[in-house]
């Protein structure tokens, strides 16, 4: 899949100002809460998309904020919105593999970026992030749960990655195509370059993150199912995403 082309062609579908896609309910709120009291902290947001998370983290008190994304159209949508909001967010169109930080940050967030990178690329980005963080800096990222494509192989709403009979170990670094639905009924095309749990831990350690990460395995909770049973209940109790939080 040509990630840049897909996001350039779909930037309009991603732009949103309130929770809409499944993971706006099942993942992003947990990322925001994991960021804690932002209180002027400098944030680097890699794979920032059209700025949904950037705007929320700025509302929550983030200071200096740099968002980078591969897709020029996602960045253009983010910049247009910033021209209205004037949050003070800097956006740059850039492949994270070529990104060289020009300053240091207190926090780096990556919300569903690493599902577009293979294990070696991810490890290089982890190293870049560690170098870009202040000594007490933190790194928070969310990814698809490594078991999700195998626990729920049906290619059906509101979320799937097509594992097509592949298995958890052999599928490492293979691209699994998928879709995630918005509550409004529209699907968004997504992709998962599969990694095992061990791959995330190995890459963190190789990049020099030696402390134990906090790990949250995220799912559809019964509370979410009461909000919109038809939308959420097909995924009740299925492992959907994982949030990692680690200190430098
Ligand atoms: C699922 S979207 C998430 C966007 C945003 N983080 C959010 O939570 O709304 C994934 C984003 O990662 C970006 N991306 C994928 N590969 C990238 C790369 N190599 N460098 C920078 N951004 C990349 C895509 O362009 C896309 O905007």
Coordinates of N, CA and C and ligand atoms in Angstrom, one line a residue:
X1 N 0.8 -1.2 0.0 CA 0.0 0.0 0.0 C 0.9 1.2 0.0
X2 N 0.5 2.2 -0.8 CA 1.2 3.5 -0.8 C 0.5 4.4 0.3
X3 N 1.1 4.4 1.5 CA 0.5 5.1 2.6 C 0.2 6.6 2.3
X4 N 1.2 7.2 1.7 CA 1.0 8.7 1.4 C -0.1 8.9 0.5
X5 N -0.3 8.1 -0.5 CA -1.3 8.3 -1.5 C -2.7 8.0 -0.8
X6 N -2.8 7.0 0.0 CA -4.1 6.6 0.6 C -4.5 7.8 1.6
X7 N -3.5 8.3 2.3 CA -3.9 9.4 3.3 C -4.2 10.7 2.5
X8 N -3.4 10.9 1.4 CA -3.7 12.1 0.6 C -5.1 12.1 0.0
X9 N -5.5 10.9 -0.4 CA -6.8 10.8 -1.1 C -8.0 10.8 -0.1
X10 N -7.7 10.5 1.2 CA -8.7 10.4 2.2 C -8.7 11.4 3.3
X11 N -7.9 12.4 3.1 CA -7.7 13.4 4.2 C -9.1 14.0 4.7
X12 N -9.9 14.3 3.7 CA -11.2 14.9 4.0 C -12.1 14.0 4.9
X13 N -11.9 12.7 4.7 CA -12.7 11.7 5.5 C -12.2 11.7 7.0
X14 N -10.9 11.9 7.1 CA -10.3 11.8 8.5 C -10.6 13.1 9.3
X15 N -10.8 14.2 8.7 CA -11.0 15.5 9.4 C -12.2 15.4 10.3
X16 N -12.0 15.6 11.6 CA -13.1 15.6 12.5 C -12.9 16.5 13.7
X17 N -14.0 16.9 14.4 CA -13.9 17.8 15.5 C -14.5 17.3 16.7
X18 N -15.0 16.1 16.7 CA -15.6 15.4 17.8 C -15.3 13.9 17.6
X19 N -15.4 13.1 18.6 CA -15.1 11.6 18.4 C -16.1 11.0 17.4
X20 N -15.5 10.3 16.4 CA -16.3 9.7 15.4 C -15.9 8.3 15.0
X21 N -14.6 8.1 14.7 CA -14.2 6.7 14.4 C -14.2 5.8 15.6
X22 N -14.3 4.5 15.5 CA -14.3 3.6 16.6 C -13.2 3.9 17.6
X23 N -12.0 4.1 17.1 CA -10.8 4.3 18.0 C -10.8 5.7 18.7
X24 N -11.7 6.6 18.2 CA -11.9 7.9 18.9 C -12.6 7.6 20.3
X25 N -13.2 6.5 20.4 CA -13.8 6.1 21.7 C -13.0 5.0 22.4
X26 N -12.4 4.1 21.7 CA -11.8 3.0 22.3 C -10.3 3.2 22.6
X27 N -9.6 4.2 21.9 CA -8.2 4.3 22.1 C -7.8 5.8 22.5
X28 N -8.2 6.7 21.6 CA -7.6 8.1 21.8 C -7.9 8.7 23.2
X29 N -9.1 8.5 23.8 CA -9.3 9.1 25.1 C -8.3 8.5 26.2
X30 N -7.8 7.3 26.0 CA -6.9 6.7 26.9 C -5.5 7.3 26.7
X31 N -5.2 7.6 25.4 CA -3.9 8.3 25.1 C -3.9 9.6 25.8
X32 N -5.0 10.4 25.6 CA -5.1 11.7 26.2 C -4.9 11.7 27.7
X33 N -5.6 10.7 28.3 CA -5.5 10.6 29.8 C -4.1 10.2 30.2
X34 N -3.4 9.3 29.4 CA -2.1 8.9 29.8 C -1.1 10.1 29.7
X35 N -1.4 11.1 28.9 CA -0.5 12.3 28.8 C -0.6 13.1 30.1
X36 N -1.6 12.9 30.9 CA -1.7 13.5 32.2 C -1.8 15.1 32.1
X37 N -1.2 15.7 33.2 CA -1.2 17.2 33.2 C -0.2 17.7 32.3
X38 N -0.6 18.3 31.2 CA 0.4 18.7 30.2 C 1.1 20.0 30.6
X39 N 0.4 20.9 31.2 CA 1.0 22.1 31.8 C 2.2 22.7 31.1
X40 N 2.0 23.0 29.8 CA 3.1 23.7 29.1 C 4.1 22.7 28.6
X41 N 4.0 21.4 28.7 CA 5.0 20.5 28.2 C 5.1 20.5 26.7
X42 N 6.3 20.4 26.2 CA 6.6 20.5 24.7 C 6.3 19.1 24.2
X43 N 5.5 19.0 23.1 CA 5.0 17.7 22.5 C 5.5 17.6 21.1
X44 N 6.0 16.4 20.8 CA 6.2 16.0 19.4 C 5.2 14.9 19.0
X45 N 4.4 15.2 18.0 CA 3.3 14.3 17.6 C 3.7 13.7 16.2
X46 N 4.1 12.4 16.2 CA 4.6 11.9 14.9 C 3.4 11.0 14.3
X47 N 3.2 11.3 13.0 CA 2.0 10.7 12.4 C 0.8 11.4 12.9
X48 N 0.8 12.8 12.9 CA -0.2 13.6 13.6 C -1.5 13.6 12.8
X49 N -1.5 13.2 11.5 CA -2.7 13.3 10.7 C -3.2 14.7 10.5
X50 N -4.5 14.8 10.5 CA -5.1 16.2 10.3 C -5.2 17.0 11.6
X51 N -4.6 16.4 12.7 CA -4.4 17.2 13.9 C -5.5 17.0 15.0
X52 N -6.2 15.9 14.9 CA -7.3 15.6 15.9 C -6.7 15.6 17.3
X53 N -5.6 14.8 17.5 CA -5.0 14.6 18.8 C -4.3 15.9 19.2
X54 N -3.6 16.6 18.2 CA -2.9 17.8 18.5 C -3.8 18.8 19.1
X55 N -5.0 19.0 18.5 CA -5.9 20.0 19.0 C -6.4 19.7 20.4
X56 N -6.6 18.4 20.7 CA -7.1 18.0 22.0 C -6.0 18.2 23.1
X57 N -4.7 17.8 22.7 CA -3.7 17.9 23.7 C -3.3 19.4 23.9
X58 N -3.5 20.3 22.9 CA -3.4 21.7 23.2 C -4.5 22.2 24.1
X59 N -5.7 21.7 23.9 CA -6.8 22.1 24.8 C -6.5 21.7 26.2
X60 N -5.7 20.6 26.4 CA -5.4 20.1 27.7 C -4.1 20.7 28.2
X61 N -3.6 21.8 27.6 CA -2.5 22.5 28.2 C -1.1 22.3 27.6
X62 N -1.0 21.6 26.5 CA 0.4 21.4 25.9 C 1.0 22.7 25.5
X63 N 2.3 22.8 25.6 CA 3.0 24.0 25.2 C 3.5 23.9 23.8
X64 N 4.8 24.1 23.5 CA 5.3 24.0 22.2 C 4.8 22.7 21.6
X65 N 4.3 22.7 20.3 CA 3.7 21.5 19.8 C 4.1 21.4 18.3
X66 N 4.8 20.3 18.0 CA 5.2 20.0 16.6 C 4.5 18.7 16.1
X67 N 3.7 18.8 15.1 CA 3.1 17.6 14.5 C 3.7 17.4 13.1
X68 N 4.1 16.1 12.9 CA 4.6 15.8 11.5 C 3.8 14.6 11.0
X69 N 3.7 14.7 9.7 CA 3.0 13.6 9.0 C 3.4 13.5 7.5
X70 N 3.4 12.2 7.1 CA 3.8 11.9 5.7 C 2.9 12.5 4.6
X71 N 1.6 12.6 5.0 CA 0.7 13.1 4.0 C 0.6 14.6 3.9
X72 N 0.9 15.1 2.7 CA 0.8 16.6 2.5 C -0.7 17.0 2.7
X73 N -1.6 16.2 2.3 CA -3.0 16.6 2.4 C -3.5 16.6 3.8
X74 N -3.1 15.6 4.6 CA -3.5 15.6 6.0 C -2.9 16.9 6.7
X75 N -1.6 17.2 6.3 CA -1.0 18.4 6.9 C -1.7 19.6 6.5
X76 N -2.1 19.6 5.2 CA -2.8 20.8 4.7 C -4.1 21.0 5.4
X77 N -4.8 19.9 5.7 CA -6.1 20.0 6.5 C -5.8 20.5 7.9
X78 N -4.7 20.0 8.5 CA -4.4 20.4 9.8 C -4.0 21.9 9.9
X79 N -3.3 22.4 8.9 CA -2.9 23.8 8.8 C -4.1 24.7 8.6
X80 N -5.0 24.2 7.8 CA -6.2 25.1 7.5 C -7.0 25.2 8.8
X81 N -7.1 24.1 9.6 CA -7.8 24.2 10.8 C -7.1 25.1 11.8
X82 N -5.8 25.0 11.8 CA -5.0 25.8 12.7 C -5.1 27.3 12.4
X83 N -5.3 27.6 11.1 CA -5.5 29.0 10.8 C -6.8 29.5 11.4
X84 N -7.8 28.7 11.7 CA -9.0 29.1 12.4 C -8.8 29.1 13.9
X85 N -8.2 28.0 14.4 CA -8.2 27.8 15.8 C -7.1 28.7 16.5
X86 N -6.0 28.8 15.8 CA -4.8 29.5 16.4 C -4.4 29.0 17.8
X87 N -4.2 27.6 17.8 CA -3.7 27.0 19.0 C -2.2 27.2 19.1
X88 N -1.6 27.5 18.1 CA -0.1 27.6 18.1 C 0.6 26.3 17.8
X89 N -0.1 25.5 17.0 CA 0.5 24.2 16.6 C 1.3 24.3 15.3
X90 N 2.5 23.8 15.3 CA 3.3 23.8 14.1 C 3.2 22.4 13.4
X91 N 2.8 22.4 12.2 CA 2.7 21.2 11.4 C 3.7 21.2 10.3
X92 N 4.3 20.0 10.1 CA 5.2 19.8 8.9 C 4.9 18.5 8.2
X93 N 4.9 18.6 6.9 CA 4.8 17.4 6.1 C 6.2 16.8 6.0
X94 N 6.3 15.5 6.5 CA 7.6 14.9 6.6 C 7.5 13.4 6.8
X95 N 8.3 12.6 6.2 CA 8.3 11.2 6.5 C 9.1 11.0 7.8
X96 N 8.5 10.4 8.8 CA 9.1 10.2 10.1 C 10.5 9.6 10.0
X97 N 10.7 8.8 8.9 CA 12.0 8.1 8.7 C 13.1 9.1 8.4
X98 N 12.7 10.3 7.9 CA 13.7 11.3 7.5 C 13.7 12.5 8.5
X99 N 12.9 12.4 9.5 CA 12.8 13.5 10.4 C 14.0 13.7 11.3
X100 N 14.5 14.9 11.3 CA 15.6 15.2 12.3 C 15.2 16.3 13.2
X101 N 15.0 15.9 14.5 CA 14.4 16.9 15.4 C 15.4 18.1 15.5
X102 N 14.8 19.3 15.6 CA 15.6 20.6 15.7 C 15.5 21.1 17.1
X103 N 14.8 20.4 18.0 CA 14.7 20.8 19.4 C 14.3 19.6 20.3
X104 N 14.2 19.8 21.6 CA 13.9 18.6 22.4 C 12.5 18.8 23.0
X105 N 11.9 17.7 23.4 CA 10.5 17.6 23.8 C 10.3 16.9 25.1
X106 N 9.2 17.3 25.8 CA 8.9 16.6 27.1 C 8.2 15.3 26.8
X107 N 7.4 15.3 25.7 CA 6.6 14.1 25.4 C 6.5 13.9 23.9
X108 N 6.6 12.6 23.6 CA 6.3 12.3 22.2 C 5.1 11.4 22.1
X109 N 4.2 11.7 21.2 CA 3.0 10.8 21.0 C 3.0 10.3 19.6
X110 N 2.6 9.1 19.5 CA 2.4 8.5 18.1 C 1.1 7.6 18.2
X111 N 0.1 8.2 17.6 CA -1.2 7.5 17.7 C -1.5 6.8 16.4
X112 N -1.3 5.5 16.4 CA -1.5 4.6 15.2 C -0.6 5.0 14.1
X113 N 0.6 5.3 14.4 CA 1.7 5.4 13.3 C 2.4 4.1 13.1
X114 N 2.7 3.4 14.1 CA 3.7 2.3 13.9 C 3.0 1.1 13.2
X115 N 1.7 1.1 13.0 CA 1.1 0.1 12.2 C 1.4 0.3 10.7
X116 N 2.1 1.4 10.4 CA 2.5 1.7 9.0 C 4.0 1.4 8.8
X117 N 4.7 1.0 9.8 CA 6.1 0.8 9.7 C 6.5 -0.7 10.1
X118 N 7.5 -1.2 9.4 CA 8.0 -2.5 9.8 C 8.9 -2.4 11.1
X119 N 9.3 -3.6 11.5 CA 10.0 -3.7 12.8 C 11.3 -2.8 12.8
X120 N 12.1 -2.9 11.7 CA 13.3 -2.1 11.7 C 13.1 -0.7 11.7
X121 N 12.1 -0.3 10.8 CA 11.8 1.2 10.8 C 11.3 1.7 12.1
X122 N 10.5 0.9 12.8 CA 9.9 1.3 14.1 C 11.1 1.5 15.1
X123 N 12.1 0.6 15.0 CA 13.2 0.7 16.0 C 14.0 2.0 15.7
X124 N 14.2 2.3 14.4 CA 14.9 3.5 14.1 C 14.1 4.7 14.7
X125 N 12.8 4.7 14.5 CA 12.0 5.8 15.0 C 12.0 5.9 16.5
X126 N 12.0 4.7 17.2 CA 12.1 4.7 18.7 C 13.4 5.4 19.1
X127 N 14.5 5.1 18.4 CA 15.8 5.7 18.7 C 15.8 7.2 18.5
X128 N 15.2 7.7 17.4 CA 15.0 9.1 17.1 C 14.3 9.8 18.2
X129 N 13.2 9.1 18.7 CA 12.3 9.7 19.7 C 13.1 9.8 21.0
X130 N 13.8 8.8 21.3 CA 14.6 8.8 22.6 C 15.6 10.0 22.6
X131 N 16.2 10.2 21.5 CA 17.2 11.3 21.4 C 16.5 12.7 21.4
X132 N 15.2 12.7 21.0 CA 14.5 14.0 20.9 C 13.9 14.4 22.3
X133 N 13.9 13.4 23.2 CA 13.3 13.7 24.5 C 14.2 14.3 25.5
X134 N 13.7 15.2 26.3 CA 14.5 15.7 27.5 C 14.7 14.6 28.4
X135 N 15.7 14.7 29.4 CA 16.0 13.6 30.3 C 14.8 13.0 31.0
X136 N 13.8 13.8 31.4 CA 12.6 13.2 32.0 C 11.4 13.0 31.1
X137 N 11.7 13.0 29.8 CA 10.7 12.9 28.8 C 10.0 11.6 28.8
X138 N 8.8 11.6 28.2 CA 8.0 10.4 28.1 C 7.5 10.1 26.6
X139 N 7.3 8.9 26.3 CA 6.9 8.4 25.0 C 5.6 7.6 25.2
X140 N 4.6 8.0 24.4 CA 3.3 7.3 24.5 C 2.8 7.0 23.1
X141 N 2.6 5.7 22.9 CA 2.1 5.4 21.5 C 1.0 4.3 21.6
X142 N 0.1 4.4 20.7 CA -1.0 3.4 20.6 C -0.8 2.6 19.2
X143 N -1.1 1.4 19.3 CA -1.0 0.5 18.1 C -2.2 -0.5 18.1
X144 N -2.5 -1.1 17.0 CA -3.5 -2.2 17.0 C -3.0 -3.3 17.9
X145 N -3.9 -3.9 18.6 CA -3.5 -5.0 19.5 C -2.9 -6.1 18.6
X146 N -1.7 -6.7 18.9 CA -1.1 -7.7 18.1 C -2.0 -8.9 17.8
X147 N -2.9 -9.2 18.8 CA -3.7 -10.4 18.6 C -5.0 -10.1 17.8
X148 N -5.4 -8.8 17.7 CA -6.7 -8.5 17.1 C -7.0 -9.2 15.8
X149 N -6.0 -9.1 14.8 CA -6.4 -9.7 13.5 C -6.6 -11.2 13.5
X150 N -6.1 -11.9 14.6 CA -6.2 -13.3 14.7 C -7.4 -13.7 15.6
X151 N -7.7 -12.9 16.6 CA -8.8 -13.2 17.5 C -10.1 -12.9 16.7
X152 N -10.1 -11.9 15.8 CA -11.3 -11.5 15.1 C -11.1 -11.5 13.6
X153 N -11.0 -12.6 13.0 CA -10.6 -12.6 11.6 C -11.7 -12.2 10.6
X154 N -13.0 -12.1 11.1 CA -14.1 -11.6 10.2 C -13.8 -10.3 9.7
X155 N -14.1 -10.1 8.4 CA -13.8 -8.8 7.7 C -15.2 -8.0 7.8
X156 N -15.5 -7.5 9.0 CA -16.8 -6.9 9.2 C -16.7 -5.7 10.1
X157 N -17.7 -4.8 9.9 CA -17.7 -3.6 10.8 C -17.8 -4.0 12.2
X158 N -17.3 -3.1 13.1 CA -16.8 -1.8 12.9 C -15.3 -1.7 12.8
X159 N -14.6 -2.8 12.7 CA -13.1 -2.8 12.6 C -12.6 -4.2 12.3
X160 N -11.7 -4.2 11.3 CA -11.0 -5.5 11.1 C -9.6 -5.3 10.4
X161 N -8.7 -6.2 10.6 CA -7.6 -6.3 9.7 C -7.6 -7.7 9.1
X162 N -7.5 -7.9 7.8 CA -7.7 -9.2 7.1 C -6.4 -10.0 7.3
X163 N -6.5 -11.0 8.2 CA -5.3 -11.9 8.5 C -5.3 -13.0 7.5
X164 N -6.4 -13.3 6.8 CA -6.5 -14.3 5.7 C -5.7 -15.6 6.0
X165 N -5.9 -16.1 7.1 CA -5.3 -17.4 7.4 C -3.9 -17.4 7.9
X166 N -3.3 -16.2 7.9 CA -1.9 -16.1 8.4 C -1.9 -16.3 9.9
X167 N -0.7 -16.6 10.4 CA -0.6 -16.8 11.9 C 0.2 -15.7 12.5
X168 N 0.0 -15.6 13.8 CA 0.6 -14.5 14.7 C 2.1 -14.4 14.5
X169 N 2.8 -15.5 14.3 CA 4.3 -15.4 14.3 C 4.8 -15.2 12.8
X170 N 4.2 -15.9 11.9 CA 4.6 -15.8 10.5 C 4.3 -14.5 9.8
X171 N 3.3 -13.8 10.4 CA 2.8 -12.6 9.7 C 3.6 -11.4 10.1
X172 N 4.6 -11.5 10.9 CA 5.4 -10.3 11.3 C 6.0 -9.6 10.0
X173 N 5.8 -8.3 10.0 CA 6.2 -7.4 8.9 C 5.3 -7.6 7.7
X174 N 4.3 -8.3 7.7 CA 3.4 -8.4 6.6 C 2.3 -7.3 6.7
X175 N 1.8 -6.8 5.6 CA 0.8 -5.8 5.6 C -0.6 -6.4 5.7
X176 N -1.3 -6.1 6.7 CA -2.7 -6.6 6.8 C -3.6 -5.4 6.5
X177 N -4.4 -5.5 5.5 CA -5.3 -4.4 5.1 C -6.6 -4.5 6.0
X178 N -7.1 -3.3 6.3 CA -8.3 -3.3 7.1 C -9.2 -2.1 6.9
X179 N -10.2 -2.0 7.7 CA -11.1 -0.9 7.7 C -11.5 -0.6 9.2
X180 N -11.7 0.7 9.5 CA -12.3 1.1 10.8 C -13.5 2.0 10.5
X181 N -14.6 1.8 11.1 CA -15.8 2.5 10.8 C -15.9 3.8 11.7
X182 N -16.6 4.8 11.1 CA -17.0 5.9 11.9 C -18.4 5.6 12.4
X183 N -18.8 6.2 13.5 CA -20.2 6.0 14.0 C -21.2 6.5 12.9
X184 N -20.8 7.4 12.1 CA -21.7 8.0 11.1 C -21.9 6.9 10.0
X185 N -21.2 5.8 10.0 CA -21.4 4.7 9.0 C -20.4 4.6 8.0
X186 N -19.5 5.5 7.9 CA -18.5 5.5 6.8 C -17.2 4.7 7.2
X187 N -16.7 3.8 6.4 CA -15.5 3.1 6.7 C -14.2 3.9 6.3
X188 N -13.2 3.8 7.1 CA -11.9 4.4 6.7 C -10.9 3.2 6.5
X189 N -10.1 3.4 5.4 CA -9.1 2.3 5.1 C -7.9 2.5 6.0
X190 N -7.5 1.4 6.6 CA -6.3 1.4 7.5 C -5.5 0.1 7.2
X191 N -4.3 0.2 7.8 CA -3.4 -0.9 7.5 C -2.6 -1.3 8.8
X192 N -2.2 -2.5 8.9 CA -1.4 -3.0 10.0 C -0.2 -3.8 9.5
X193 N 1.0 -3.2 9.7 CA 2.2 -4.0 9.4 C 2.3 -4.8 10.8
X194 N 2.1 -6.1 10.7 CA 1.9 -6.9 11.9 C 3.2 -7.0 12.7
X195 N 3.1 -6.9 14.0 CA 4.2 -7.1 14.9 C 3.7 -7.9 16.2
X196 N 4.6 -8.7 16.8 CA 4.2 -9.4 18.0 C 4.4 -8.4 19.2
X197 N 3.9 -8.8 20.3 CA 4.2 -8.0 21.6 C 5.7 -8.0 21.8
X198 N 6.4 -9.1 21.5 CA 7.8 -9.1 21.8 C 8.5 -8.1 20.9
X199 N 8.0 -7.9 19.7 CA 8.7 -6.9 18.8 C 8.7 -5.5 19.4
X200 N 7.6 -5.2 20.0 CA 7.5 -3.8 20.6 C 8.5 -3.7 21.7
X201 N 8.6 -4.7 22.6 CA 9.5 -4.7 23.7 C 11.0 -4.7 23.2
X202 N 11.3 -5.5 22.3 CA 12.6 -5.6 21.7 C 13.1 -4.3 21.2
X203 N 12.2 -3.6 20.4 CA 12.5 -2.4 19.7 C 12.7 -1.3 20.8
X204 N 11.9 -1.3 21.8 CA 12.1 -0.2 22.9 C 13.4 -0.4 23.5
X205 N 13.8 -1.7 23.9 CA 15.0 -1.9 24.6 C 16.2 -1.6 23.7
X206 N 16.1 -2.0 22.4 CA 17.2 -1.7 21.4 C 17.4 -0.2 21.3
X207 N 16.4 0.6 21.4 CA 16.5 2.0 21.3 C 16.9 2.7 22.6
X208 N 17.1 1.9 23.6 CA 17.6 2.5 24.9 C 16.6 2.8 25.9
X209 N 15.3 2.4 25.6 CA 14.3 2.6 26.7 C 14.4 1.4 27.6
X210 N 15.1 1.6 28.7 CA 15.3 0.4 29.5 C 14.3 0.2 30.7
X211 N 13.5 1.3 31.0 CA 12.5 1.2 32.0 C 11.3 0.3 31.6
X212 N 10.6 -0.2 32.5 CA 9.4 -1.0 32.2 C 8.3 -0.1 31.7
X213 N 7.8 -0.4 30.5 CA 6.7 0.5 30.0 C 5.4 0.1 30.7
X214 N 4.5 1.1 30.8 CA 3.1 0.8 31.2 C 2.4 0.4 29.9
X215 N 1.6 -0.7 30.1 CA 0.9 -1.2 28.9 C -0.6 -1.3 29.2
X216 N -1.4 -0.7 28.4 CA -2.8 -0.9 28.5 C -3.4 -1.6 27.3
X217 N -4.1 -2.7 27.6 CA -4.8 -3.4 26.5 C -6.2 -2.9 26.4
X218 N -6.6 -2.3 25.2 CA -7.8 -1.6 25.2 C -8.9 -2.4 24.4
X219 N -10.1 -2.2 24.8 CA -11.2 -3.0 24.2 C -12.5 -2.1 24.3
X220 N -13.6 -2.7 23.8 CA -14.9 -2.1 23.9 C -15.4 -2.5 25.3
X221 N -15.7 -1.6 26.2 CA -16.1 -1.9 27.5 C -17.7 -1.9 27.5
X222 N -18.3 -2.6 28.5 CA -19.8 -2.6 28.6 C -20.3 -1.2 28.6
X223 N -19.6 -0.2 29.2 CA -20.1 1.2 29.3 C -20.2 1.7 27.8
X224 N -19.2 1.5 27.0 CA -19.3 2.0 25.6 C -20.5 1.3 24.9
X225 N -20.7 0.1 25.1 CA -21.8 -0.6 24.4 C -23.1 -0.1 24.8
X226 N -23.2 0.5 25.9 CA -24.5 1.1 26.3 C -24.8 2.5 25.5
X227 N -23.7 3.1 25.1 CA -23.8 4.4 24.3 C -24.5 4.1 22.9
X228 N -24.0 3.0 22.3 CA -24.5 2.7 20.9 C -24.2 1.2 20.7
X229 N -25.2 0.4 21.1 CA -25.0 -1.0 21.2 C -24.8 -1.6 19.8
X230 N -25.5 -1.1 18.8 CA -25.3 -1.7 17.4 C -23.9 -1.5 16.9
X231 N -23.3 -0.3 17.2 CA -22.0 0.0 16.7 C -20.9 -0.8 17.5
X232 N -21.0 -0.7 18.8 CA -19.8 -1.2 19.6 C -19.9 -2.6 20.0
X233 N -21.1 -3.2 20.1 CA -21.2 -4.5 20.7 C -20.5 -5.7 19.9
X234 N -20.3 -5.6 18.6 CA -19.6 -6.7 17.9 C -18.2 -6.9 18.4
X235 N -17.6 -5.8 19.1 CA -16.2 -5.9 19.5 C -16.1 -6.0 21.1
X236 N -17.2 -6.2 21.7 CA -17.1 -6.3 23.2 C -16.1 -7.3 23.6
X237 N -15.2 -6.9 24.5 CA -14.2 -7.8 25.1 C -13.1 -8.3 24.1
X238 N -13.1 -7.8 22.9 CA -12.1 -8.2 22.0 C -10.9 -7.3 22.2
X239 N -9.6 -7.8 22.2 CA -8.4 -7.0 22.3 C -8.2 -6.1 21.0
X240 N -8.4 -4.8 21.1 CA -8.4 -4.0 19.9 C -7.1 -3.2 19.7
X241 N -6.6 -2.6 20.8 CA -5.5 -1.7 20.7 C -4.6 -1.9 21.9
X242 N -3.3 -1.4 21.8 CA -2.5 -1.4 23.0 C -1.8 0.0 23.1
X243 N -1.8 0.5 24.3 CA -1.2 1.8 24.6 C 0.1 1.5 25.4
X244 N 1.2 2.0 24.9 CA 2.5 1.9 25.6 C 2.9 3.3 26.1
X245 N 3.4 3.3 27.4 CA 3.9 4.6 27.9 C 5.2 4.3 28.6
X246 N 6.3 5.0 28.2 CA 7.6 4.7 28.7 C 8.4 6.0 28.9
X247 N 9.1 6.0 30.0 CA 10.0 7.1 30.3 C 11.3 7.0 29.7
X248 N 12.0 8.1 29.4 CA 13.3 8.1 28.8 C 14.3 7.5 29.8
Ligands
LIG1 C1 -4.4 6.2 11.4 S1 -3.7 7.8 11.0 C2 -3.7 8.5 12.6 C3 -3.5 10.0 12.5 C4 -3.5 10.7 13.9 N1 -2.4 10.3 14.7 C5 -4.8 10.4 14.6 O1 -4.8 9.7 15.7 O2 -5.9 10.9 14.2 C6 -2.0 7.4 10.6 C7 -1.2 8.6 10.2 O3 0.2 8.2 10.1 C8 0.8 8.8 9.0 N2 2.0 8.1 8.6 C9 2.1 6.9 8.1 N3 3.3 6.6 7.8 C10 4.1 7.7 8.1 C11 5.5 8.0 8.0 N4 6.4 7.2 7.5 N5 5.8 9.3 8.4 C12 4.9 10.1 8.9 N6 3.6 9.9 9.0 C13 3.2 8.7 8.6 C14 -0.3 8.8 7.9 O4 -0.1 9.7 6.9 C15 -1.6 9.1 8.8 O5 -1.9 10.4 8.8

